[in-house]
Short mmCIF file of C-alpha atoms and ligand atoms in Angstrom, two decimals:
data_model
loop_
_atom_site.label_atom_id
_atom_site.label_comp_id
_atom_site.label_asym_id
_atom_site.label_seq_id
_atom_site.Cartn_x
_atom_site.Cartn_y
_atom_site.Cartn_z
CA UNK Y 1 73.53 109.12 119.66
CA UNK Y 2 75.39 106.82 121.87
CA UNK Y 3 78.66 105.59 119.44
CA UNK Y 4 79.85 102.98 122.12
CA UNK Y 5 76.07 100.72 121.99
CA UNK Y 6 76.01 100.71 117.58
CA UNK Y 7 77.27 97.02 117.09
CA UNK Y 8 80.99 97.62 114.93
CA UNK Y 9 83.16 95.26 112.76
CA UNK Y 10 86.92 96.34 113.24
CA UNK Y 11 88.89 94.88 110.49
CA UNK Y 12 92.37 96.37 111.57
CA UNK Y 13 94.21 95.81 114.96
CA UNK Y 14 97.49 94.60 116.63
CA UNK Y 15 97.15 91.76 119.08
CA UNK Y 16 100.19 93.33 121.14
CA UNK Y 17 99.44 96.96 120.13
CA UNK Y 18 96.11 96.16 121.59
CA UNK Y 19 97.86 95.50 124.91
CA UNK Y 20 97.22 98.21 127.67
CA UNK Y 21 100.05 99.44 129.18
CA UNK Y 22 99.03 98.29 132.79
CA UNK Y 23 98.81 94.94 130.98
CA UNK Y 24 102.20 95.00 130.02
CA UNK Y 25 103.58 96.57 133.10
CA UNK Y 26 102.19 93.81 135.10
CA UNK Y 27 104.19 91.01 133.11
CA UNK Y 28 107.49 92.59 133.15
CA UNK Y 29 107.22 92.85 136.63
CA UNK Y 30 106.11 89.38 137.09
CA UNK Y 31 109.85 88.65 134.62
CA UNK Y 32 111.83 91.55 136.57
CA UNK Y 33 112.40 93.08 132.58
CA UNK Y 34 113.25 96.51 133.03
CA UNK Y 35 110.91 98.75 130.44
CA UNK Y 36 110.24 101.71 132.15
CA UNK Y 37 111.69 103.82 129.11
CA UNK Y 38 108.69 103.06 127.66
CA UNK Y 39 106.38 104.86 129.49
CA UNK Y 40 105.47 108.68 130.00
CA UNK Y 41 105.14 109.91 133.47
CA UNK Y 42 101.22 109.20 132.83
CA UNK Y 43 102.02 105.26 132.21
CA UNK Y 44 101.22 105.50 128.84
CA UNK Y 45 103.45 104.56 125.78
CA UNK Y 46 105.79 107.33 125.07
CA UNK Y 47 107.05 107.29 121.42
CA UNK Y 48 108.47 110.00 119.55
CA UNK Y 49 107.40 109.22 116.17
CA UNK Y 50 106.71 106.57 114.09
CA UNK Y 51 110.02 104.56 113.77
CA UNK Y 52 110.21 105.20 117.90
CA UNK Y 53 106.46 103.93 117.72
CA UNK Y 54 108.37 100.62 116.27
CA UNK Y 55 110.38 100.48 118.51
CA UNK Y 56 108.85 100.56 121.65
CA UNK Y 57 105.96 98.37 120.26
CA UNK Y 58 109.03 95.51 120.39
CA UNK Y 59 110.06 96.55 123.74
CA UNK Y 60 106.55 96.07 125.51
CA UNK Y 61 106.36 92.63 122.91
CA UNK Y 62 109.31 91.42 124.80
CA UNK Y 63 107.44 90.90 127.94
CA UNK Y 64 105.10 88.36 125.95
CA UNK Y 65 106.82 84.90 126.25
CA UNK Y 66 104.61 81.92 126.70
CA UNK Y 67 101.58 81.10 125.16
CA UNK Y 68 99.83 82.21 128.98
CA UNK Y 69 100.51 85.13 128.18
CA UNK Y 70 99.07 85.18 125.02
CA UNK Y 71 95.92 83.71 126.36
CA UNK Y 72 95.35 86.12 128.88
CA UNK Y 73 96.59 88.99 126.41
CA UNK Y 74 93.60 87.82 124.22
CA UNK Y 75 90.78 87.77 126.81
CA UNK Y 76 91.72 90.84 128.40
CA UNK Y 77 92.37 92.55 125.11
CA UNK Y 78 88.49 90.75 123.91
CA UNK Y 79 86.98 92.21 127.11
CA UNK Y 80 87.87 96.03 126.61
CA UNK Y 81 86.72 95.58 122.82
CA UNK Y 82 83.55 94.10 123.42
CA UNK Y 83 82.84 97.01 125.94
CA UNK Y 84 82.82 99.45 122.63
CA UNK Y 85 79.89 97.07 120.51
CA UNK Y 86 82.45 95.48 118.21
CA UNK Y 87 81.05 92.29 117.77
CA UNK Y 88 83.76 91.31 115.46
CA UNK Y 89 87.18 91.97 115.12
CA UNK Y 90 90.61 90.68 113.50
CA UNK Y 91 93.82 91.11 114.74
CA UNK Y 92 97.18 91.01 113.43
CA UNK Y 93 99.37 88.02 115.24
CA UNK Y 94 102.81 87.47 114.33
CA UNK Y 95 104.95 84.34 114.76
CA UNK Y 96 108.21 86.63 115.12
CA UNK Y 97 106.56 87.70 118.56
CA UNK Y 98 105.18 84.09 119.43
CA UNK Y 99 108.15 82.12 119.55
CA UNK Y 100 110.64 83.34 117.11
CA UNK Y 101 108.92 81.70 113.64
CA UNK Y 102 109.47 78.22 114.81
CA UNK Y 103 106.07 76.16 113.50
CA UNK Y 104 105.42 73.99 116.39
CA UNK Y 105 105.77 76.83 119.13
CA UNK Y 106 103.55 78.84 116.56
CA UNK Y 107 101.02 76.05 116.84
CA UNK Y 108 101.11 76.47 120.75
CA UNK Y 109 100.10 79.97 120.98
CA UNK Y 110 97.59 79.89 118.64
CA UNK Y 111 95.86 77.33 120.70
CA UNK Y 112 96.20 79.32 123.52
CA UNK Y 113 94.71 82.15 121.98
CA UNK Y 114 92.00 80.54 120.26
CA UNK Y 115 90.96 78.91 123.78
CA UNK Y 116 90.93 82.90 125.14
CA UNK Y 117 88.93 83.80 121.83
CA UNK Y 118 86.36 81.11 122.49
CA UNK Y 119 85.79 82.05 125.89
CA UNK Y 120 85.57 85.43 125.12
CA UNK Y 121 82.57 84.83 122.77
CA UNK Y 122 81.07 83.25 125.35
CA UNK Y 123 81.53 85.42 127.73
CA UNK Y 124 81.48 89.02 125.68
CA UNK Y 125 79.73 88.17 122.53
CA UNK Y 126 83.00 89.30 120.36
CA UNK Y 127 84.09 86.85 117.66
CA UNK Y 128 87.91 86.93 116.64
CA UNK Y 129 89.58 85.92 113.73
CA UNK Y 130 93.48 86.22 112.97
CA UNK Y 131 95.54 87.47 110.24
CA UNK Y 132 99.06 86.18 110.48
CA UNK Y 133 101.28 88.86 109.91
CA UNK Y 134 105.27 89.09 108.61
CA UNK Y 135 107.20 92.29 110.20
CA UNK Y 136 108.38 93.87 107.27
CA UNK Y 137 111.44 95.89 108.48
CA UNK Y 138 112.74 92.46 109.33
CA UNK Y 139 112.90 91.71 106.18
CA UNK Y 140 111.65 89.46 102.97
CA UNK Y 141 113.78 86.19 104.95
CA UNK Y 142 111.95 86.50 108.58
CA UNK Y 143 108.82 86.77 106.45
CA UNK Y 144 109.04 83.65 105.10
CA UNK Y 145 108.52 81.26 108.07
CA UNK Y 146 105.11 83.39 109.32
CA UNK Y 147 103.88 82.56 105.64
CA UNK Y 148 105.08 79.03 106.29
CA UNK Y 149 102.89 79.22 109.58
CA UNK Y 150 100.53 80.58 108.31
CA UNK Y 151 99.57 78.48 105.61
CA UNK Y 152 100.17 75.48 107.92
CA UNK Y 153 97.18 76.88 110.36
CA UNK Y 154 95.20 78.32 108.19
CA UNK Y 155 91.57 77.13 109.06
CA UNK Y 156 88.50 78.32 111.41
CA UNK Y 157 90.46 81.22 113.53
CA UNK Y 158 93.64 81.79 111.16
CA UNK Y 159 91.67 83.36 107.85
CA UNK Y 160 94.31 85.59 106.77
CA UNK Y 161 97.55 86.48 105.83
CA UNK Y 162 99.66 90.35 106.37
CA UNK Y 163 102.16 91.97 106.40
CA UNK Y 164 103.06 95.17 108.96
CA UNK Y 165 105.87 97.17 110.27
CA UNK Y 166 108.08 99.89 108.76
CA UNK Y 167 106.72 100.52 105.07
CA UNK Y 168 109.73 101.82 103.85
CA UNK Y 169 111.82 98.48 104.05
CA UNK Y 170 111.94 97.33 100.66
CA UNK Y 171 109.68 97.21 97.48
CA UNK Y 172 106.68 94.94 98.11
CA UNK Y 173 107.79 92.92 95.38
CA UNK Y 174 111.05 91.64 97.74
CA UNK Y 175 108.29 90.18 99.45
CA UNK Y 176 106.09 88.24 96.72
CA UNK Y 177 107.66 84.92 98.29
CA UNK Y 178 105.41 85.23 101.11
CA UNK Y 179 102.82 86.42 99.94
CA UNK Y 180 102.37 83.64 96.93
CA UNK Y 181 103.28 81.16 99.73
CA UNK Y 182 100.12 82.34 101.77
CA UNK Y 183 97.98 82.45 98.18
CA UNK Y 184 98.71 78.86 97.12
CA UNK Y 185 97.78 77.99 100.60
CA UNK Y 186 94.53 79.75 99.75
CA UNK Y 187 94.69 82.81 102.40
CA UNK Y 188 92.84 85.84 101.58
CA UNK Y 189 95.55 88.66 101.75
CA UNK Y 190 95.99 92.15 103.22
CA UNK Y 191 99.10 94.42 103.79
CA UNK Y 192 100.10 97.58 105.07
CA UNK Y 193 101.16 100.15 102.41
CA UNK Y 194 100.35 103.75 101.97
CA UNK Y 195 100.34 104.66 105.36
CA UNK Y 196 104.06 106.21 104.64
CA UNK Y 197 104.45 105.35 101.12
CA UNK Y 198 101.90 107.64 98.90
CA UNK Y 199 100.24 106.26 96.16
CA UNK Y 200 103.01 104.56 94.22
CA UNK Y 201 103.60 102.24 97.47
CA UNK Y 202 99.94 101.30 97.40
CA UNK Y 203 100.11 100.42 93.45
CA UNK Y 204 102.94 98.22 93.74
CA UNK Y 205 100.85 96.16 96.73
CA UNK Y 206 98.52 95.58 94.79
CA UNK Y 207 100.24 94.69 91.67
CA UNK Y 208 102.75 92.73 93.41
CA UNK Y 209 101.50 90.88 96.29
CA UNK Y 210 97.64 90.34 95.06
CA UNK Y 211 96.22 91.82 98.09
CA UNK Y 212 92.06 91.62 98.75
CA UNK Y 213 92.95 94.91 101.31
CA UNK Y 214 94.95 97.05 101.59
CA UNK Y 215 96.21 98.38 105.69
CA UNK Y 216 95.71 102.31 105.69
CA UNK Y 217 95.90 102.84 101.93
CA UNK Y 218 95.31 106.44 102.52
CA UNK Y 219 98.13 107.84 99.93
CA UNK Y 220 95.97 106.32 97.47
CA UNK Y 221 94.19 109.44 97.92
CA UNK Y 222 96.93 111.51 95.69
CA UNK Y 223 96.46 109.42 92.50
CA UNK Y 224 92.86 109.41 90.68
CA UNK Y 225 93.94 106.65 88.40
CA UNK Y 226 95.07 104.48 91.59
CA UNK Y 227 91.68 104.53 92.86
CA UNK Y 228 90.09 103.95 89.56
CA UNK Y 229 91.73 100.73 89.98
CA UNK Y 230 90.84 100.15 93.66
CA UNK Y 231 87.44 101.01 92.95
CA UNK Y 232 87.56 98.44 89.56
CA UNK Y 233 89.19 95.91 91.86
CA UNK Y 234 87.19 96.46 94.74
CA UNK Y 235 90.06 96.22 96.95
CA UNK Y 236 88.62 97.40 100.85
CA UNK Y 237 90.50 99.86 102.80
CA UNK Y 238 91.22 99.28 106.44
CA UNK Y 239 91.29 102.85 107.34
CA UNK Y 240 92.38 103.82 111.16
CA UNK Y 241 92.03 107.23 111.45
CA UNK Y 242 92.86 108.11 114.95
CA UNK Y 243 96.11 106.48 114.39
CA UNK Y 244 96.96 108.28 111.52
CA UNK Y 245 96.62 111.98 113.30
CA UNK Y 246 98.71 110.29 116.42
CA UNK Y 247 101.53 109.06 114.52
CA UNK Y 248 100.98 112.16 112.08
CA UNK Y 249 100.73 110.12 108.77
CA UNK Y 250 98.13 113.34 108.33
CA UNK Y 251 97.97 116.60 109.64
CA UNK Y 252 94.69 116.75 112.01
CA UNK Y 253 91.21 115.04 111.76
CA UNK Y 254 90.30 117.68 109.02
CA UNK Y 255 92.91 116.85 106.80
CA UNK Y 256 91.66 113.00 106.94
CA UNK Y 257 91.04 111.42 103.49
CA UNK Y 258 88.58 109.19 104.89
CA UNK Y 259 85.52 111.09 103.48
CA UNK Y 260 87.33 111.66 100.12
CA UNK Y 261 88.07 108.35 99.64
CA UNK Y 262 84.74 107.07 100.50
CA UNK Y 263 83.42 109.53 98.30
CA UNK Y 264 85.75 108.83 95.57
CA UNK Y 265 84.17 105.43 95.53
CA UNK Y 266 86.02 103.49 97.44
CA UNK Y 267 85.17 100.72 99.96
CA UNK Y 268 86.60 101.88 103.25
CA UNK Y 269 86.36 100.40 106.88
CA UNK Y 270 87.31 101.96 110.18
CA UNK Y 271 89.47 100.45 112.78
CA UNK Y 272 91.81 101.55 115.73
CA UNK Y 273 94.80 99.85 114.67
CA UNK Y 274 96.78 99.88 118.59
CA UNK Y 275 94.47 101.45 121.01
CA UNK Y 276 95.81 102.45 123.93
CA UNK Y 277 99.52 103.26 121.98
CA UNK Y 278 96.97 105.82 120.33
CA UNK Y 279 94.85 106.84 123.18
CA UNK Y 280 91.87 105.44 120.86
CA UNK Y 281 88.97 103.30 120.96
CA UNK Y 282 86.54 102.15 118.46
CA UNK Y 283 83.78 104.61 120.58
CA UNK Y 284 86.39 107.50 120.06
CA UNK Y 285 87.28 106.94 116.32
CA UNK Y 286 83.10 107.07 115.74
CA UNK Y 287 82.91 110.07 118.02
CA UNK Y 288 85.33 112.04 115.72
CA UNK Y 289 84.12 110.57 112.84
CA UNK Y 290 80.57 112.43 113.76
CA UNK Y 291 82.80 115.81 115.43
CA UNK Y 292 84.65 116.51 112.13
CA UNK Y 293 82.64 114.94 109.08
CA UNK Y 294 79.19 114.52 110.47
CA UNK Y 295 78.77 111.11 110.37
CA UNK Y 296 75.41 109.88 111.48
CA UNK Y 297 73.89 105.97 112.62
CA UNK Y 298 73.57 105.58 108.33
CA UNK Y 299 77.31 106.21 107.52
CA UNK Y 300 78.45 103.82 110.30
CA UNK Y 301 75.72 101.00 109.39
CA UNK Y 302 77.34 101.74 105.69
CA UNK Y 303 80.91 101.26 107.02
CA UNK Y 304 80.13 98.10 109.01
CA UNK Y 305 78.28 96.51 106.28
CA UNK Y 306 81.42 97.09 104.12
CA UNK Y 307 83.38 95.62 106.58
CA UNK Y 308 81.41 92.53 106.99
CA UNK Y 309 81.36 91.86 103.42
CA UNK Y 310 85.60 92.12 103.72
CA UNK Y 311 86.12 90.40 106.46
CA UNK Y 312 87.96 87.31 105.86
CA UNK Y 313 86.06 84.60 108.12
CA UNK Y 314 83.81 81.90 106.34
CA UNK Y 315 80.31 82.23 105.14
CA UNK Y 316 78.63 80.66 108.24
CA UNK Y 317 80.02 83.36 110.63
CA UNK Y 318 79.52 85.92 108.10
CA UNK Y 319 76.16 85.09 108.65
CA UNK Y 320 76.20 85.00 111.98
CA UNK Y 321 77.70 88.29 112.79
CA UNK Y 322 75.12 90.00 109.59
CA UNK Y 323 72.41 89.16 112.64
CA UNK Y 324 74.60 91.04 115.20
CA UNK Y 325 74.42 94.41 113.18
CA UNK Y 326 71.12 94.43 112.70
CA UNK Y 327 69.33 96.66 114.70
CA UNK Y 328 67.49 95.57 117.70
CA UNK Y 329 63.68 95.39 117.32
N1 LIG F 1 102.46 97.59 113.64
C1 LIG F 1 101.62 98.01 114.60
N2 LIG F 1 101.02 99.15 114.22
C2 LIG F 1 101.49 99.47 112.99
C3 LIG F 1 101.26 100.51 112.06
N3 LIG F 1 100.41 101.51 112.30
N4 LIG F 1 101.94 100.49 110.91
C4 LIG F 1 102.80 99.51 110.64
N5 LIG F 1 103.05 98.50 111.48
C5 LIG F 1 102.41 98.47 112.64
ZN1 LIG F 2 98.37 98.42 111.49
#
């Protein structure tokens, strides 16, 4: 079975944690930043854990600063995920890194990565959509003005609104503000919880902030009632397993939940969540999808169609991308 040719919907990535490491090595030298600390002696990102993670994800973010370099952080980010069949794929993008929260510098990278998202569809036959994301570890303020851009751009490429970062700042209900700002605007919603938190993290998210998805969601996995509801609710996981074993959110591959969930009953989706931070790629997360649970060209035509039916794009590319997974005569 060749994984890297089945066509694949990736609900779940980081625009900037999507950014190779050669990528962002080139543009601090180009700005004379100093980030070598960032790197291992490989040129890889070197973290030590998942706050570290954090941390160094800001460092290499710092080396983003114009809209340019959003635009060519998109195509070249486009190009490398197109060469692994995903034909569509949604990214996290967050105002705090595109500058600072202000609307009308917002507004200017967006277009700039919209024109790189059009050009890669040309080009690569991906389609991208964004999710505008608030950072939670800075807090339920600084999460206020990506709602605020959000809601202000919402339209053909900005279909969503999320929320990422370090789980454990705050209850999700410090953060309702934004997320009923996004609502009213009529975003569909997704955040982060459960990754870190456990089950009672992923209740509250829903409860709280009205979320369609949930990011991770995998402590849901220690509370049968909790997935009653997800299953009743038909709230969609966006599951990232390779991730999870790198930043050790689970023990190994074999101690996944993905196949409990999904056998529990509940929708789940497969994404790589920051590639290269994780040594992953959508080809590698099927590969040991197949190497530790056995799953075959049905389970991933099962996970894509689940994805497709979550993603958060309008009915006409909906459509559109329905033709891409289907398989070729
Ligand atoms: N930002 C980028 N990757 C993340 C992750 N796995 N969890 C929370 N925030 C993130
Ligand atoms: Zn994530």
């Amino acid at each position: 079975m060749s994984f890297q040719s089945i066509p694949k919907i990736e609900l779940h990535t980081h625009l900037e944690g999507c950014a190779p490491p050669s990528f962002i090595r080139g543009l601090a030298a180009e700005k004379k930043l100093d980030i070598s600390k960032i790197f291992d002696r490989n040129g890889g990102y070197a973290f030590r854990d998942f706050d570290h993670f954090l941390q160094v994800y800001e460092a290499a973010c710092t080396t983003l600063q114009s809209p340019e370099d959003f635009r060519r952080l998109t195509m070249a980010v486009l190009e490398e995920t197109a060469a692994h069949g995903v034909v569509y794929m949604e990214t996290f993008v967050s105002p705090d890194f595109c500058g600072g929260g202000d609307l009308a510098a917002w507004k200017e990278y967006l277009a700039a990565m919209v024109e790189a998202a059009d050009e890669a569809e040309a080009k690569f036959g991906i389609t991208l959509r964004g999710i505008v994301t608030g950072i939670r570890h800075f807090g339920p303020e600084a999460c206020k003005p990506a709602a605020k851009c959000a809601a202000e751009t919402f339209g053909d490429f900005i279909t969503g609104y999320g929320m990422a970062g370090g789980e454990m700042a705050g209850r999700p209900s410090d953060y309702s503000y934004s997320f009923d700002m996004a609502r009213e605007a009529g975003l569909p919603l997704t955040c982060h919880a459960g990754e870190w938190g456990g089950p009672t993290m992923v209740a509250e998210t829903i409860r709280d902030l009205g979320v369609a998805r949930v990011g991770h969601g995998i402590g849901a996995i220690d509370d049968r009632a909790l997935l009653d509801e997800i299953i009743e609710k038909e709230i969609v996981l966006e599951v990232c397993p390779g991730s999870n074993v790198v930043l050790k959110a689970v023990g190994g591959w074999d101690a996944h939940p993905i196949v409990k969930l999904r056998d529990a009953g509940v929708k789940v989706t497969v994404s790589t969540d920051d590639p290269p931070f994780f040594h992953t790629t959508m080809t590698a997360e099927y590969e040991m999808l197949h190497r530790t649970f056995g799953w075959s060209e049905d389970d991933f035509r099962a996970i894509n169609e689940t994805a497709l039916a979550a993603a958060f794009c309008d009915e006409d590319t909906r459509a559109r991308v329905a033709k891409r997974l289907e398989p070729a005569q």
